[in-house]
Every structure is written in C-alpha cells, then in structure tokens.
C-alpha cells in the first residue's frame, strides 16, 4: 500500500562566521518551537514567520567539549549534530529498514551550513556518516538468518556533467544518465562499492572528497555550483522467508542557492551560462509544479527530464520516497534576502506529497519465483517415489532444472561475496596509502590546501621532502600541482634540515603572506602561500617548528583578507567603522565581502584571458554611488569590474553580476581550451567580447542654490571618478537670466527664494571647458562628452563630442525656463546639486545623443523645466499637443498679466519713492520754517 506523506522540512540556523562576527553582524532569525521568524534589517518592524516540521537553533548557546564537538551549554537551547541526527537521521534509517526509499536534501546559499549538516566537520559529524555508522551497528545486532548488502556511491553534478567521485579515471563529458523501465533513471557506469563495515565508508567519503577537491582545481570549477549525491543501497535478504527488502537512500548536498541579481539597469548581453545551475533551477521548477499539484491545481507537466539532478531525484520528489529537506540559513543581516528566499523555497517544498511503497526488488521477485517453483518441483519429485507417475527422462529433466535453479540462488550470493572481496582488497590498498600519509605528516613539512569551500580545505597534502622539490603541472615534478596559472615548472621548494625555502621560477606567480615574491623566500610554520592565480596553501612546518595553535583560523577568508589588506583595501578604508555604535553599515560590509569574494575570481579571469590570448585586463573597482546622488549623501558603494584591452586601450565597465556570469562562460571556454578543443567563438557569443561603449569617467556636483537667489555662479570644479580621484576639471556657469537670455545683475537678487514662487524663472547653464582630462591623455582616438539632467527633465543633455584635446573647449550654453516656478522646484534648487557627468568616447563607440529631442520647448526655443505633472496632457486625457499648447497659451497670458501688474507695481513703487522723497524734503523745509517762526514768535512775545 502506498503511503502518502508530505516532504518533511527542517530549518537550521548556524552560528556567525568569523567574518560576520568581525563585521558586527546582527542576527535576523529567531525561533520558537517549530516556527522561524526573520526580520528585515532595514525595517526591523517587518517580521515574517514560517512554520516547518522542525526548526533547529544552532546559532548560540553552545560550547566545545573536549573532543571538539559543539554541544548545548546547559540550557538546551542549542541543537547540535546529535539532535539533528536523532530527528532526521533516525527517520531515514527506520525507513530504510522498512524497505522505503529515503531522500535527504540540504538546500541553502553557499556557506549556510548544508555540508555541515550533511557531512559535518571533524568531530561534528553530519547525518551521512552517522547514518552509515548506525546502519552497520544495527546490522551487527540483527539475527543471523538475514543477509545484508550495502553499496555506496558518490557523485557530483557540475555543469550538467556527472562525475563519479569514487572512480580514479574521469570520463570526458561525464557519465550518462539512462532510463530503465524498472529502476527509472540511473547513472550508467557509476561505481557502486559494496561495503561491509563503517570504516570502509569513512575512507570512501574521504577518497570522494579528495577527488572532488582535485577535480575542482583541475577543472577550475567552483564547488558551490556543484551538487553532491551520495547513494546508499541497502538490501536485506531474509533467508528463511526468502524475501528481500531494498531501500535506496539518497543524500544530496545541493549547490548554493544564491542567485546573481543583476544590479542597476545594466543587463548582460549574454544569457547566463546555459548549463550553469540548470539542475538547481529545474529543481525549483519541479518543486513549484509539485507544490501546485498538491494544493489541488491541475499540473500537466513536471519538468523532471530537464536536468540531470531532477532525473536522478525523480522518485524522491513526488514519487516513491520519503523525503526530508534541510533548509540551511545564515543568521546574518547581510544575508537577509537570500535567507528569506530559502525560507520561501522550503515553504513550497513542504507542500509536496510523496507516495512511498515498500520496495519489491527484482531480487525479491526472483527469490519468490524460485521458491514457488521449487516447491512445485519438490512435490513432483515426491511423486517420483510412486513408480509409473513420471517417465525416467522426465525425472532426469526435473533434477537438472532443480539444480540449475538452486545454482541461480547461489550465484547471487557468490557474485556479492566476490564483489565484496574485491572492494575489501581495494580498500586495504587505500588504507595503506592513508596510513603512509599519516606517517609522512609526522615527518615532513607540507602544504595543506585551502579551498573557498571549507569542506574541500585540508583535503590535499603536498609533502616537502629533503633536498629540492620541483612543483608545477608537469608529472615529472616531485609535487604535481594543477590549477589556474600554475606552469609546468612553476617553483622549487628546498628542504635543508627542516629549513624550507620557496623560489618561484621566472614570471611564475607566488605570494607569501599577501605579498608577491620573486626570489628565494624562507618559509615559516603557518605561512600562507598562493601559487598561480589562486591555489592557496597553508605551510605546515617540520614537526619541530609546530605549535598547538589552532589552524582553523587560516581559512580562505583569512587568505583573501590578507591579500586585500596588502592592496590597501579594508572595511575601515571603506568607511564602515565608526558611527555611533561603531557597527559597520550592512551595505558597506556587503561591498567589502563582495570585494573579497571577487578578488580571486578576477585573478582567475586575468589568467584565463592571458592563456586564451584575449589581451584583456580585469580590475576591481569600488564605485561610490554618492557621486550619482544629487544631494551628495554617501549612499552606497558598489563593486564593479573595469576591463581594459591591453593594445587598443579600450575600456569597459562591468557590473558584479555581469562579471560573475561572464566568468562562468569563460570557464566553459577555458575548459574546452584545456581539453585541446577548438576555442574559436563568434564575437556574439564570446564571453570576453563586448561592443565598444561610452564609459562613465567621473562626476562633479555643482550646487544649484545660487539660482534660487538669482545669483550667478561661476564654478571651476573637479570631476571625480568613482574612486574619488580627479579625472578632469570643468568650468561651468549657472546664470539667472531674462527670458531673452540677458544675464541678470546684482539688482535682481532675491532675499527669499519664495519671492520667485509662481514667477517665470529663466537660467542658463554654460559649460565653458574641461581641463586636464586624464582619459584623453591616456590614449589616442578618444573623446569626451559632458552630460547632466535638470530637475524633472525626461532625459539627460549632452554636449557635442570633443576629441583628442586634453583641455577641450566646449562653450555650450543651454537656456532653461520654469514658467511658473513651483514650491518644489525652488526647494530643489536650494537643496540639490547638478550632477555633471564626464563620459569617455573611444574609437568605434556610438556617442551620446546631443540633440534636444524629447524635450518641451518654449516658442523662443528655451527648455521648459518644472512642468507641473498634475497638468500633463496624459493625466487629463487630452490630446497632448493641443493640450500643451493650450496650457502654454494660458500660462503666457497669465504671465503677461502678472508682468503688467508688476509694471504697474514698479511704477507705483517709483511714484512711492518720489513721493517719499518729496515728503522728506518738505519735512525738512517745513521744520526749518517752523523753527524760524517759533523764534519770531518768541521775539514777538
Ligand atoms: P555550505 O555547505 O552550505 O556552503 P558549510 O556547511 O560548509 O556551508 O558551512 C559553512 C561554515 O559554517 C563552515 O565553516 C561550518 O563549519 C560552519 N557551520 C555551518 N553550520 C554550522 C553549525 N550548525 N554549527 C557550527 N558551525 C557551522
Ligand atoms: Mg558545502
């Protein structure tokens, strides 16, 4: 009977990483029983709550026990690996014993804790190893009339290729997925290793992980984009009853769920690498379709067949499997968006319903058939005792048949035993190699690999034996290292009595503790070594030099932060520190993280560009968005990548999202190059190519306040690039003027800008010249244009292109008119700056449109600003052309009337002044005559 049940979903939140701690991150997750709440760090009042089957608080309240295991610090508030296994792992085991298929998926962004829950680290073993160990433990305690068969397989899906992690030889193009009527989809040729104890599985996992690490570096791949699938096939053969129960357990550590958001308005010309993450996208589609189906909607098609992963998981999702998903989340404020998206994904997943059945495997059927047939045969044989019931030849045939069938049963047994034996032998060889490695670690200094993915760190060790050891890609080296930017003969290590030095060969890249080295350099215990573009190693000195120091602090982040610091880049540098509570702004921290994350990718891309002879140089830049904010607030910073062509000096600016997308496409191309295939691509699909474009060079802020007081401003100001460095100086004048363009004088100054309210305000922007344009110094064939946008204008205005001259004369004046100055416009003038952008033209690019198309003009040809939106034609539903001219006519009429009134007013004021003057004169003379008369009076008295 099928058992309908929903996918069980658990959320787990991890502790802060060191990086998050250093950055003073805040925790945005809280949990209460099985509900999980997340608050928006930018709007803390906004809380969203989700309810799942289980919620694991693994963020705080723990301590490390003497074995290094994280356990609850008393209050039971912390969920450790043991608790997670108890709820989820035991369920998987129970299902397996009953003969159900079981699937466990870990979903979440890179670094959220998927591998920690699935595989684990050191003493904190995850679900997979504990499930395997418990399975063997339970087998030991079972009755003896049962036989067990366990096989283990481990594969990786990268770029839709299936790589067998237990096979020494890598098949180009990966293994094929095939479909079978009975077993559904399966991987053809995948190594299924029979195991009869846990130690064997432990070694296999270690071996698989090594393979994964080597494959990642050799293929220049990113492990966070790959899925790892471990499959345990568990068969129980009940000898007495001749029944077989079979269960397939899939344990899936999915690729990082993060999406590259395309920032700003810029979209990449090339679509995302077609096969990159296809599996994860399809998984999302399958889950959505299944979730919709479960809520009663009619779903016609579930796209299982669209990707490798969904083919393999077909029965786990919406089929014959009991399925569990762990949604791993980061607690940090800067991961808010990703965490929220993970919780939403999990919410959809929990709606899926599966129909799990106890598996009647082909073996079981075979046994059952054999048993039935034997019974029949036996009863017929019994009949033989009655002579005459059967003929002699018939008896013979029956005996033969019986023997054959019994052989069938035995051969199943024999095959299994011999496979097990072969695996045991292989395992012993492996074991000897591992034992030897342990011994070497105690004798020699060595390089320990450090990977971006902590799961793949400390996996490979390269021993530096006495004398000198050559290192590089060539197999003739003592230390064979594959990786981007590593040459055949890359460097030499010498070990003289435990004193180790590193000497890179000519032009070979080597960095020690953040600084590039060229000559012989002495290494000290725990030095950080980077060879080629991004192969990182921790140097572990000879045993005598070693200390008790915990090596875990030298993780990938440590390496990258050290490199960034050597380049003069840090959080403090970005202005994150300081402030009231000395907490860094999450936005600034995000930029710092981006920088650290992109740094190695840029190094890799430069290397690929060099090898593929693309002649392009890539550099990381931090763009200060304050320069594009008209109020000058230090809003945000953004990472971008500047691309320069080494020979033509052409420049492109890529957003982070575009760069990451291109990098994956470049990797695909590079892989083809490495495999000796033709790497010629059309310009249109070349990830290194883009049409030549206009480049934003810098901006200046010119405050508009003077216009609000009708005062002229003559400004000479620096155009600063996104790093705050001077790109050029621009001479610009803002001049209040009359409607016919006469510049107003001092007499026209207003004391209060509100005096201009409702009046016609005219002004001119005059761009005189630019001085010392760096862009024009750097290369020939370049030009510039200057652009700006005033208040509510629908578009930017650009000056005509100026070519070649480093101090180009521009001399362009534009006249603007606010016909009926609004309060908002006057306010804008007082509080905002005009952002003046400097644009760089290069050979072959299309210049910015310097016409006045799309702008509303007065009959005199001046540009109308402050065009009241409430009265726009569209809003009132009138024919735009007529409506605008009608409005304009009315405005002019009103203005004329006002002007008339003003004239009258002015005349009155003049009269008034005249009268006052007369009065004053009269006053004085009257006073004099009054005095005189008084004197006379007194005389008369
Ligand atoms: P993912 O596989 O999702 O990329 P990992 O499982 O490798 O992420 O976890 C990233 C880091 O966080 C690792 O250093 C790991 O040790 C740590 N971590 C993850 N989950 C936990 C947890 N529950 N408790 C302690 N540390 C954790
Ligand atoms: Mg992982």
Short mmCIF file of C-alpha atoms in Angstrom, two decimals, residues 3-10 53-54 87-88 91-92 95 100-107 118 248-252 254 283 287 290 304 312-326 346 349-357:
data_model
loop_
_atom_site.label_atom_id
_atom_site.label_comp_id
_atom_site.label_asym_id
_atom_site.label_seq_id
_atom_site.Cartn_x
_atom_site.Cartn_y
_atom_site.Cartn_z
CA UNK A 3 1.89 5.73 1.99
CA UNK A 4 1.06 9.33 1.15
CA UNK A 5 3.15 11.76 3.11
CA UNK A 6 4.47 15.28 2.75
CA UNK A 7 8.07 16.22 2.38
CA UNK A 8 9.39 16.88 5.84
CA UNK A 9 11.12 20.24 6.14
CA UNK A 10 13.58 21.41 8.78
CA UNK A 53 8.21 20.44 10.76
CA UNK A 54 11.36 21.28 12.65
CA UNK A 87 15.14 13.68 14.40
CA UNK A 88 16.14 13.27 10.80
CA UNK A 91 13.90 8.54 10.46
CA UNK A 92 15.96 7.83 7.37
CA UNK A 95 12.55 3.97 6.56
CA UNK A 100 11.21 2.51 1.82
CA UNK A 101 13.38 4.75 -0.29
CA UNK A 102 14.58 7.80 1.56
CA UNK A 103 15.99 11.10 0.37
CA UNK A 104 17.58 13.87 2.33
CA UNK A 105 18.29 17.18 0.64
CA UNK A 106 20.22 20.13 2.00
CA UNK A 107 19.25 23.45 0.46
CA UNK A 118 25.07 16.54 5.76
CA UNK A 248 17.77 3.41 -1.78
CA UNK A 249 18.96 6.28 0.38
CA UNK A 250 19.88 9.48 -1.47
CA UNK A 251 21.79 12.09 0.47
CA UNK A 252 22.08 15.28 -1.51
CA UNK A 254 22.83 20.78 -3.21
CA UNK A 283 14.69 21.52 -9.16
CA UNK A 287 9.16 21.72 -6.67
CA UNK A 290 4.59 19.59 -7.45
CA UNK A 304 11.89 16.14 -14.31
CA UNK A 312 18.06 11.34 -10.52
CA UNK A 313 15.71 12.65 -7.87
CA UNK A 314 12.52 11.89 -9.74
CA UNK A 315 11.33 9.27 -7.31
CA UNK A 316 12.46 11.30 -4.32
CA UNK A 317 10.23 14.18 -5.30
CA UNK A 318 6.63 13.35 -5.80
CA UNK A 319 7.35 9.67 -6.10
CA UNK A 320 8.39 6.62 -4.23
CA UNK A 321 10.46 8.05 -1.46
CA UNK A 322 10.21 9.53 1.97
CA UNK A 323 11.87 12.87 1.60
CA UNK A 324 13.35 15.34 4.03
CA UNK A 325 14.74 18.78 3.27
CA UNK A 326 17.05 20.73 5.48
CA UNK A 346 11.24 25.50 1.85
CA UNK A 349 8.70 22.18 -0.75
CA UNK A 350 6.69 21.20 2.31
CA UNK A 351 3.54 21.04 0.20
CA UNK A 352 4.84 18.18 -1.94
CA UNK A 353 3.30 14.81 -1.28
CA UNK A 354 5.05 11.54 -1.99
CA UNK A 355 3.71 8.02 -2.29
CA UNK A 356 6.28 5.76 -0.75
CA UNK A 357 5.97 1.99 -1.10
#
